[in-house]
Coordinates of N, CA, C and O in Angstrom, one line a residue:
M1 N -1.9 -16.4 13.1 CA -1.9 -14.9 12.9 C -3.1 -14.8 11.6 O -2.4 -15.5 10.6
A2 N -3.7 -14.1 11.5 CA -4.6 -13.4 10.3 C -3.5 -12.5 9.7 O -2.8 -11.5 10.4
S3 N -3.8 -12.4 8.3 CA -3.1 -11.5 7.7 C -4.0 -9.7 7.8 O -4.6 -9.8 8.1
I4 N -2.7 -9.0 7.9 CA -3.3 -7.9 7.9 C -3.5 -7.1 6.6 O -4.2 -5.8 6.5
W5 N -3.3 -7.8 5.6 CA -3.4 -6.9 4.2 C -5.0 -6.8 3.7 O -5.5 -7.8 3.8
Q6 N -5.2 -5.5 3.3 CA -6.4 -5.2 3.1 C -6.6 -5.0 1.7 O -7.6 -4.7 1.2
K7 N -5.6 -4.9 0.6 CA -5.3 -4.9 -0.6 C -4.6 -6.2 -1.1 O -3.6 -6.5 -0.2
P8 N -5.0 -6.4 -2.2 CA -3.9 -7.3 -2.9 C -2.4 -7.1 -2.9 O -2.0 -5.6 -3.5
V9 N -1.6 -7.8 -2.3 CA -0.1 -7.6 -2.1 C 0.6 -8.9 -2.7 O 0.5 -9.9 -1.9
S10 N 1.7 -8.8 -3.2 CA 2.8 -9.8 -3.4 C 4.2 -9.2 -3.8 O 4.2 -7.9 -4.3
V11 N 5.2 -9.8 -3.8 CA 6.7 -9.4 -4.2 C 6.4 -9.0 -5.6 O 7.0 -7.5 -6.2
E12 N 5.7 -9.8 -6.4 CA 5.7 -9.4 -7.9 C 4.9 -7.9 -8.2 O 5.5 -6.9 -9.0
I13 N 3.7 -7.6 -7.1 CA 2.9 -6.5 -7.3 C 3.8 -5.4 -6.9 O 4.1 -4.1 -7.5
L14 N 4.7 -5.5 -5.8 CA 5.4 -4.5 -5.2 C 6.6 -4.0 -6.2 O 6.8 -2.6 -6.6
M15 N 7.1 -5.3 -6.7 CA 8.3 -4.8 -7.7 C 7.7 -4.3 -9.1 O 8.5 -3.2 -9.3
R16 N 6.6 -4.5 -9.4 CA 6.0 -3.8 -10.4 C 5.9 -2.4 -10.4 O 5.8 -1.5 -11.2
N17 N 5.3 -2.2 -9.3 CA 4.9 -0.8 -8.8 C 6.1 0.0 -8.4 O 5.9 1.5 -8.3
H18 N 7.2 -0.3 -8.4 CA 8.3 0.6 -8.2 C 9.4 0.5 -9.4 O 10.4 1.3 -9.0
L19 N 8.9 0.0 -10.4 CA 10.0 0.2 -11.7 C 9.8 1.6 -12.1 O 8.8 2.5 -11.9
N20 N 10.9 2.4 -12.3 CA 11.2 3.6 -12.8 C 10.7 4.7 -11.4 O 10.3 5.8 -11.9
T21 N 11.1 4.1 -10.4 CA 11.0 5.0 -9.0 C 12.4 4.7 -8.6 O 13.3 4.4 -8.9
A22 N 12.3 5.6 -7.8 CA 13.8 6.0 -6.7 C 14.1 4.6 -6.2 O 15.2 4.2 -6.4
P23 N 13.4 3.7 -5.6 CA 13.7 2.5 -5.1 C 14.2 1.5 -6.2 O 15.3 1.0 -6.3
G24 N 13.5 1.5 -7.4 CA 14.0 0.8 -8.4 C 15.3 1.5 -9.2 O 16.1 0.3 -9.3
T25 N 15.4 2.5 -9.2 CA 16.8 3.1 -9.6 C 17.8 2.5 -8.9 O 19.1 2.4 -9.3
L26 N 17.5 2.5 -7.5 CA 18.6 2.2 -6.7 C 18.9 0.7 -6.5 O 19.8 0.3 -6.1
G27 N 17.9 0.0 -7.4 CA 18.3 -1.7 -7.1 C 17.6 -2.1 -6.1 O 17.8 -3.5 -5.9
M28 N 16.3 -1.5 -5.4 CA 15.8 -2.4 -4.4 C 15.2 -3.6 -4.9 O 14.5 -3.3 -6.1
E29 N 15.0 -4.3 -3.9 CA 14.4 -5.7 -4.5 C 13.6 -6.2 -3.3 O 14.0 -6.4 -2.1
F30 N 12.0 -6.0 -3.5 CA 11.3 -6.9 -2.6 C 11.4 -8.3 -2.6 O 11.7 -8.8 -3.7
I31 N 11.3 -8.7 -1.4 CA 11.9 -10.3 -1.2 C 10.7 -11.3 -0.3 O 10.5 -12.6 -0.6
E32 N 10.1 -10.7 0.5 CA 9.1 -11.2 1.0 C 7.7 -10.7 1.5 O 7.8 -9.4 2.0
V33 N 6.6 -11.1 1.4 CA 5.6 -10.2 2.1 C 5.0 -11.5 3.1 O 4.6 -12.5 2.6
G34 N 4.7 -11.0 4.5 CA 4.4 -11.9 5.4 C 3.0 -11.7 5.8 O 2.5 -10.8 5.3
E35 N 2.4 -12.6 6.9 CA 1.5 -12.2 7.3 C 1.1 -10.7 7.9 O 0.1 -10.0 8.0
D36 N 2.4 -10.3 8.6 CA 2.0 -9.0 9.0 C 3.6 -7.8 9.0 O 4.1 -7.2 9.7
F37 N 4.4 -8.4 8.0 CA 5.6 -7.8 7.5 C 5.9 -7.7 6.0 O 5.3 -8.7 5.1
L38 N 6.9 -6.9 5.6 CA 7.3 -7.0 4.3 C 9.0 -7.0 4.4 O 9.2 -6.4 5.1
R39 N 9.5 -7.6 3.6 CA 10.8 -7.4 3.5 C 11.2 -7.0 2.1 O 10.7 -7.7 1.1
A40 N 12.6 -6.3 1.9 CA 13.1 -6.0 1.1 C 14.5 -5.8 1.3 O 14.9 -5.5 2.5
R41 N 15.6 -5.5 0.1 CA 16.9 -5.4 0.5 C 17.2 -4.2 -0.7 O 16.6 -4.0 -1.9
V42 N 18.7 -3.9 -0.7 CA 18.9 -2.7 -1.5 C 20.3 -3.3 -1.6 O 21.1 -3.5 -0.6
P43 N 21.1 -3.1 -2.8 CA 22.4 -3.3 -3.0 C 23.4 -2.3 -2.4 O 23.0 -1.0 -2.5
V44 N 24.5 -2.9 -2.0 CA 25.5 -1.6 -1.6 C 26.4 -1.8 -3.0 O 27.2 -2.3 -3.1
D45 N 26.4 -0.6 -4.0 CA 27.5 -0.6 -5.0 C 27.1 1.0 -5.6 O 27.0 1.8 -4.6
H46 N 27.7 1.1 -6.4 CA 28.1 2.6 -7.1 C 26.9 3.2 -7.2 O 27.1 4.7 -7.0
R47 N 25.9 2.7 -7.2 CA 24.3 3.5 -6.9 C 24.1 3.9 -5.5 O 23.2 5.2 -5.3
T48 N 24.5 3.3 -4.7 CA 23.9 3.5 -3.2 C 25.2 3.8 -2.2 O 24.9 4.2 -1.2
R49 N 26.5 3.8 -2.6 CA 27.4 4.2 -1.8 C 27.7 5.7 -1.8 O 27.5 6.4 -2.6
Q50 N 28.0 6.3 -0.5 CA 28.6 7.5 -0.4 C 30.2 7.8 -0.4 O 30.8 6.9 -0.9
P51 N 30.9 8.8 -0.7 CA 32.2 9.1 -1.1 C 32.9 8.1 -0.3 O 34.1 8.0 -0.5
Y52 N 32.6 7.9 1.1 CA 33.5 7.1 1.7 C 33.5 5.3 1.7 O 34.3 4.7 2.1
G53 N 32.9 5.3 0.2 CA 32.5 3.7 0.2 C 31.7 2.9 1.2 O 31.9 1.7 0.9
I54 N 30.7 3.9 1.7 CA 29.8 2.9 2.5 C 28.5 3.3 2.0 O 28.4 4.3 1.3
L55 N 27.1 2.3 2.6 CA 26.1 2.5 2.1 C 25.8 4.2 2.5 O 25.7 4.5 4.0
H56 N 25.3 4.9 1.9 CA 24.9 6.4 2.2 C 23.5 6.0 3.0 O 22.4 5.4 2.8
G57 N 23.5 7.1 4.1 CA 22.6 7.0 5.0 C 20.9 7.1 4.5 O 19.9 6.5 4.7
G58 N 21.0 8.0 3.4 CA 19.8 8.4 2.8 C 19.2 7.1 2.1 O 18.1 6.8 2.1
V59 N 19.9 6.4 1.7 CA 19.7 5.0 1.1 C 19.0 4.0 2.0 O 17.6 3.3 1.6
S60 N 19.5 4.2 3.2 CA 18.7 3.0 4.3 C 17.6 3.7 4.6 O 16.4 3.2 4.9
V61 N 17.3 5.3 4.5 CA 15.9 5.7 4.7 C 14.9 5.6 3.8 O 13.7 5.2 3.8
V62 N 15.6 5.7 2.4 CA 14.9 5.3 1.3 C 14.1 3.7 1.3 O 12.9 3.5 1.2
L63 N 15.1 2.9 1.7 CA 14.7 1.6 2.1 C 13.6 1.6 3.0 O 12.3 1.1 3.2
A64 N 13.8 2.3 4.4 CA 12.7 2.4 5.6 C 11.4 2.9 4.9 O 10.4 2.4 5.3
E65 N 11.6 3.9 4.4 CA 10.5 4.4 3.7 C 9.6 3.8 3.0 O 8.3 3.9 2.8
T66 N 10.0 3.4 2.1 CA 9.5 2.4 0.9 C 8.8 1.2 1.9 O 7.6 0.9 1.6
L67 N 9.7 0.7 2.5 CA 9.0 -0.4 3.2 C 7.8 -0.1 4.2 O 6.9 -0.7 4.3
G68 N 8.1 0.8 4.9 CA 7.1 1.4 5.7 C 5.7 2.0 5.1 O 4.4 1.6 5.4
S69 N 5.8 3.0 4.1 CA 4.9 3.3 3.2 C 4.1 2.3 2.8 O 2.8 2.1 2.6
C70 N 4.7 1.2 2.2 CA 3.9 0.1 1.5 C 3.0 -0.7 2.5 O 2.1 -1.1 2.4
G71 N 3.9 -0.9 3.7 CA 3.0 -1.8 4.7 C 1.7 -0.9 5.3 O 0.8 -1.4 5.0
A72 N 1.7 0.5 5.0 CA 0.6 1.1 5.7 C -0.2 1.3 4.6 O -1.5 1.0 4.6
A73 N 0.0 1.1 3.3 CA -0.7 1.6 2.2 C -1.6 0.2 1.9 O -2.9 0.4 1.7
Y74 N -0.8 -1.1 1.8 CA -1.5 -2.0 1.7 C -2.3 -2.7 3.0 O -3.1 -3.6 2.7
S75 N -1.9 -2.2 4.1 CA -3.2 -2.7 5.2 C -4.2 -1.8 5.6 O -4.6 -1.9 6.6
S76 N -4.3 -0.6 5.0 CA -5.2 0.5 4.9 C -6.5 0.0 4.0 O -6.3 -0.7 3.4
P77 N -7.8 0.4 4.5 CA -8.8 0.2 3.7 C -8.5 0.1 2.1 O -8.0 1.3 1.8
P78 N -9.3 -0.6 1.2 CA -9.0 -0.5 0.1 C -9.3 1.1 -0.7 O -8.0 1.4 -1.6
D79 N -9.9 2.1 -0.3 CA -10.2 3.5 -1.0 C -9.1 4.3 -0.3 O -9.2 5.7 -0.7
H80 N -8.2 3.8 1.0 CA -7.7 4.8 1.4 C -6.4 5.2 1.1 O -5.7 4.0 0.3
R81 N -5.4 6.2 1.3 CA -4.2 6.5 0.7 C -3.2 6.8 2.1 O -3.9 7.1 3.2
A82 N -2.0 6.4 2.0 CA -1.2 6.5 3.1 C 0.1 7.4 2.7 O 0.5 7.3 1.7
V83 N 0.1 8.4 3.7 CA 1.0 9.5 3.1 C 2.1 9.5 4.3 O 1.4 9.7 5.6
G84 N 3.2 10.0 4.1 CA 4.1 9.9 5.4 C 4.1 11.1 5.9 O 3.8 12.3 5.5
L85 N 4.2 11.2 7.3 CA 4.4 12.1 8.2 C 5.6 12.7 8.9 O 6.1 13.9 9.0
D86 N 6.1 11.5 9.2 CA 7.5 11.7 10.2 C 8.4 10.4 9.7 O 8.0 9.1 10.1
I87 N 10.0 10.7 9.6 CA 10.6 9.4 9.5 C 12.1 9.4 10.4 O 12.5 10.7 10.2
N88 N 12.4 8.7 10.9 CA 13.4 8.9 11.6 C 14.6 7.5 11.5 O 13.9 6.4 11.2
A89 N 15.9 7.9 11.4 CA 16.9 6.6 11.4 C 18.0 6.7 12.3 O 18.5 7.8 12.5
N90 N 18.6 5.6 13.1 CA 19.4 5.8 13.8 C 20.3 4.5 12.8 O 20.3 3.4 12.5
H91 N 21.7 5.2 12.5 CA 23.0 4.3 11.7 C 23.5 3.7 12.6 O 23.9 4.5 13.4
I92 N 23.8 2.4 12.6 CA 24.4 1.6 13.7 C 25.5 1.2 13.2 O 26.6 1.0 14.1
K93 N 25.7 0.6 11.8 CA 26.8 -0.3 11.8 C 27.3 0.1 10.1 O 26.2 -0.1 9.4
A94 N 28.2 0.8 9.5 CA 28.5 0.9 8.2 C 28.4 -0.2 7.5 O 28.9 -1.3 7.7
T95 N 28.3 -0.2 6.2 CA 28.3 -1.6 5.4 C 29.0 -0.8 4.0 O 28.1 0.0 3.4
S96 N 29.9 -1.8 3.4 CA 30.7 -1.5 2.3 C 30.5 -2.3 1.1 O 31.2 -1.7 -0.2
S97 N 29.8 -3.1 1.1 CA 29.5 -4.4 0.3 C 28.2 -5.3 0.2 O 27.7 -5.2 1.8
G98 N 27.9 -5.7 -0.8 CA 26.6 -6.8 -0.3 C 25.3 -6.3 -0.5 O 25.0 -5.3 -1.3
W99 N 24.4 -6.4 0.5 CA 23.1 -6.1 0.5 C 22.8 -5.8 1.8 O 23.2 -6.2 3.0
V100 N 21.8 -4.8 1.9 CA 21.1 -4.3 3.3 C 19.7 -5.1 3.0 O 19.2 -4.3 2.2
T101 N 19.5 -5.6 4.1 CA 17.8 -6.1 3.9 C 17.3 -5.3 5.3 O 17.3 -5.4 6.4
G102 N 15.9 -4.8 4.7 CA 15.1 -4.3 5.9 C 14.0 -5.3 6.1 O 13.3 -5.8 5.0
I103 N 13.2 -5.1 7.2 CA 11.9 -5.7 7.5 C 11.1 -4.9 8.4 O 11.7 -4.0 9.4
A104 N 10.1 -4.5 7.9 CA 8.8 -3.5 8.5 C 7.8 -4.3 9.0 O 7.4 -5.2 8.5
R105 N 7.4 -4.1 10.3 CA 6.3 -4.4 11.0 C 5.7 -3.2 11.5 O 6.2 -2.5 12.0
P106 N 4.3 -3.4 11.7 CA 3.5 -2.2 12.4 C 3.5 -2.2 14.1 O 3.8 -3.4 14.5
V107 N 3.8 -1.2 14.4 CA 3.9 -0.8 15.9 C 2.4 -0.3 16.1 O 1.8 -0.9 17.3
H108 N 1.8 0.3 15.3 CA 0.4 0.6 15.6 C -0.3 0.9 14.4 O 0.3 1.5 13.0
R109 N -1.4 0.3 14.1 CA -2.7 0.4 12.7 C -3.6 1.0 13.3 O -4.7 0.3 13.5
G110 N -3.6 2.3 13.4 CA -5.0 3.1 13.5 C -6.0 3.3 12.4 O -5.4 3.3 11.3
R111 N -7.2 4.2 13.0 CA -7.6 4.5 11.4 C -7.1 5.5 10.9 O -7.5 5.7 9.7
T112 N -6.7 6.6 11.7 CA -6.1 7.8 10.8 C -4.2 7.8 10.8 O -3.8 8.7 10.2
T113 N -3.7 6.8 11.7 CA -2.5 7.0 11.5 C -1.7 5.4 11.7 O -2.6 4.9 12.4
H114 N -0.6 5.3 11.2 CA 0.0 4.1 11.4 C 1.5 4.5 11.9 O 1.9 5.7 11.5
V115 N 2.1 3.7 12.8 CA 3.5 3.8 12.9 C 4.2 2.4 12.7 O 3.5 1.2 13.3
W116 N 5.5 2.3 12.0 CA 6.0 1.1 11.4 C 7.4 1.4 11.7 O 8.1 2.2 12.1
H117 N 8.0 0.3 12.2 CA 9.3 0.0 12.7 C 10.0 -0.7 11.8 O 9.4 -1.7 11.2
I118 N 11.2 -0.3 11.1 CA 11.9 -0.8 10.2 C 13.2 -1.4 10.7 O 14.3 -0.6 11.0
D119 N 14.0 -2.7 10.9 CA 15.1 -3.1 11.0 C 15.8 -3.4 9.6 O 15.1 -3.8 8.9
M120 N 17.2 -2.8 9.7 CA 18.2 -3.3 8.4 C 19.4 -3.9 8.9 O 19.8 -3.7 10.1
H121 N 19.6 -4.9 8.3 CA 20.7 -5.6 8.6 C 21.8 -6.1 7.4 O 21.2 -6.1 6.1
N122 N 22.9 -6.2 7.5 CA 24.0 -6.4 6.3 C 23.9 -8.1 6.3 O 22.9 -8.7 6.9
D123 N 24.7 -8.4 5.3 CA 24.6 -9.9 4.9 C 25.1 -11.0 5.9 O 24.8 -12.0 5.9
A124 N 26.0 -10.2 7.0 CA 26.5 -11.0 8.3 C 25.4 -11.1 9.2 O 25.5 -11.7 10.2
G125 N 24.0 -10.4 9.1 CA 22.9 -10.4 9.9 C 23.3 -9.3 11.2 O 22.5 -9.1 12.0
E126 N 24.3 -8.2 10.8 CA 24.6 -7.3 11.9 C 23.5 -5.9 11.7 O 23.3 -6.0 10.4
L127 N 22.9 -5.5 12.7 CA 21.8 -4.2 12.6 C 22.8 -3.3 12.1 O 24.0 -2.8 12.6
T128 N 22.2 -2.8 10.9 CA 23.0 -1.7 10.4 C 22.3 0.0 10.5 O 23.0 0.7 10.7
C129 N 21.0 -0.3 10.9 CA 20.2 0.8 10.6 C 18.7 0.5 11.3 O 18.2 -0.4 11.2
V130 N 17.8 1.1 12.4 CA 16.6 1.1 12.8 C 16.3 2.3 12.4 O 16.5 3.4 12.5
S131 N 14.8 2.3 12.0 CA 14.0 3.3 11.7 C 12.6 3.3 12.0 O 11.9 2.1 12.4
R132 N 11.9 4.2 12.3 CA 10.3 4.0 12.3 C 9.9 5.5 11.6 O 10.3 6.5 11.6
I133 N 8.6 5.1 11.1 CA 8.1 5.9 10.2 C 6.4 6.2 10.7 O 5.6 5.1 11.0
T134 N 6.0 7.2 10.6 CA 4.6 7.5 10.9 C 3.8 8.0 9.6 O 4.2 8.7 9.1
M135 N 2.7 7.5 9.4 CA 2.0 7.5 8.2 C 0.7 8.0 8.5 O -0.2 7.4 9.5
A136 N 0.3 9.0 7.7 CA -1.3 9.4 7.8 C -2.0 8.6 7.0 O -1.7 8.3 5.6
I137 N -2.9 8.0 7.3 CA -4.0 7.4 6.5 C -5.5 8.3 6.3 O -6.0 8.6 6.9
L138 N -5.3 8.5 4.7 CA -6.5 9.2 4.6 C -7.7 8.6 3.7 O -7.3 7.8 2.9
A139 N -8.9 9.0 4.2 CA -10.2 8.6 3.9 C -10.2 9.1 2.5 O -9.6 10.2 1.9
P140 N -10.9 8.5 1.5 CA -11.2 9.2 0.1 C -12.1 10.1 0.0 O -13.0 10.5 0.8
K141 N -11.7 11.3 -0.8 CA -12.5 12.6 -0.5 C -13.7 12.3 -1.7 O -13.5 11.9 -3.1
T142 N -14.8 12.8 -1.3 CA -16.1 12.6 -2.2 C -15.8 13.6 -3.6 O -16.5 13.4 -4.2
D143 N -15.3 14.6 -3.4 CA -15.4 15.6 -4.2 C -14.2 15.5 -5.5 O -13.7 16.0 -6.2
L144 N -13.1 14.2 -5.0 CA -12.1 14.0 -6.1 C -12.2 12.8 -6.6 O -12.5 11.8 -6.0
P145 N -11.6 12.7 -7.8 CA -11.6 10.9 -8.2 C -10.8 10.3 -7.5 O -10.0 10.9 -6.8
G146 N -11.2 9.2 -7.3 CA -10.4 7.9 -6.6 C -8.9 8.1 -7.0 O -8.8 8.0 -8.0
I147 N -8.2 7.8 -6.0 CA -6.9 7.2 -6.3 C -6.7 6.2 -5.3 O -7.0 5.9 -4.4
S148 N -5.9 5.2 -6.2 CA -5.8 3.8 -5.8 C -4.6 3.3 -6.1 O -3.8 3.9 -7.0
I149 N -4.0 2.2 -5.3 CA -2.7 1.9 -5.5 C -2.9 0.8 -7.0 O -3.8 -0.1 -6.7
P150 N -2.0 0.8 -7.7 CA -2.2 0.0 -8.8 C -1.8 -1.4 -8.4 O -1.2 -2.1 -7.6
T151 N -2.5 -2.6 -9.1 CA -2.4 -3.9 -8.7 C -2.0 -4.7 -9.6 O -1.8 -4.5 -10.8

């Protein structure tokens, strides 16, 4: 299989670009860049639990949005931007400790939209959440300075 990435991407680039952001504050770690997928994880700890002692559902959505957004951004043409249009999540199983790991794969990569599917699992390999994100792919505007993803 040929790689889908159209911009330089690596675990190191992704980690560096998320310093001092919401994912970085939550302790999210990118752990793998495959030919057609991204994998990252988030700890289940004092930063990410809700009052019942389980992973906050919003944190699962942050993990999904981060993976899907990065997937769309790095697999789009070099001068294009990817911005979110819609995200949904179904919470399947609660997790109270360890890590939740997500893997994002494209369902559709079109010229103007992408759809990415994200599965999340706990350390025992049990499905905890499934999510789908739709991204708009924006061509560069000729009257504005170019915006690019830092490498």
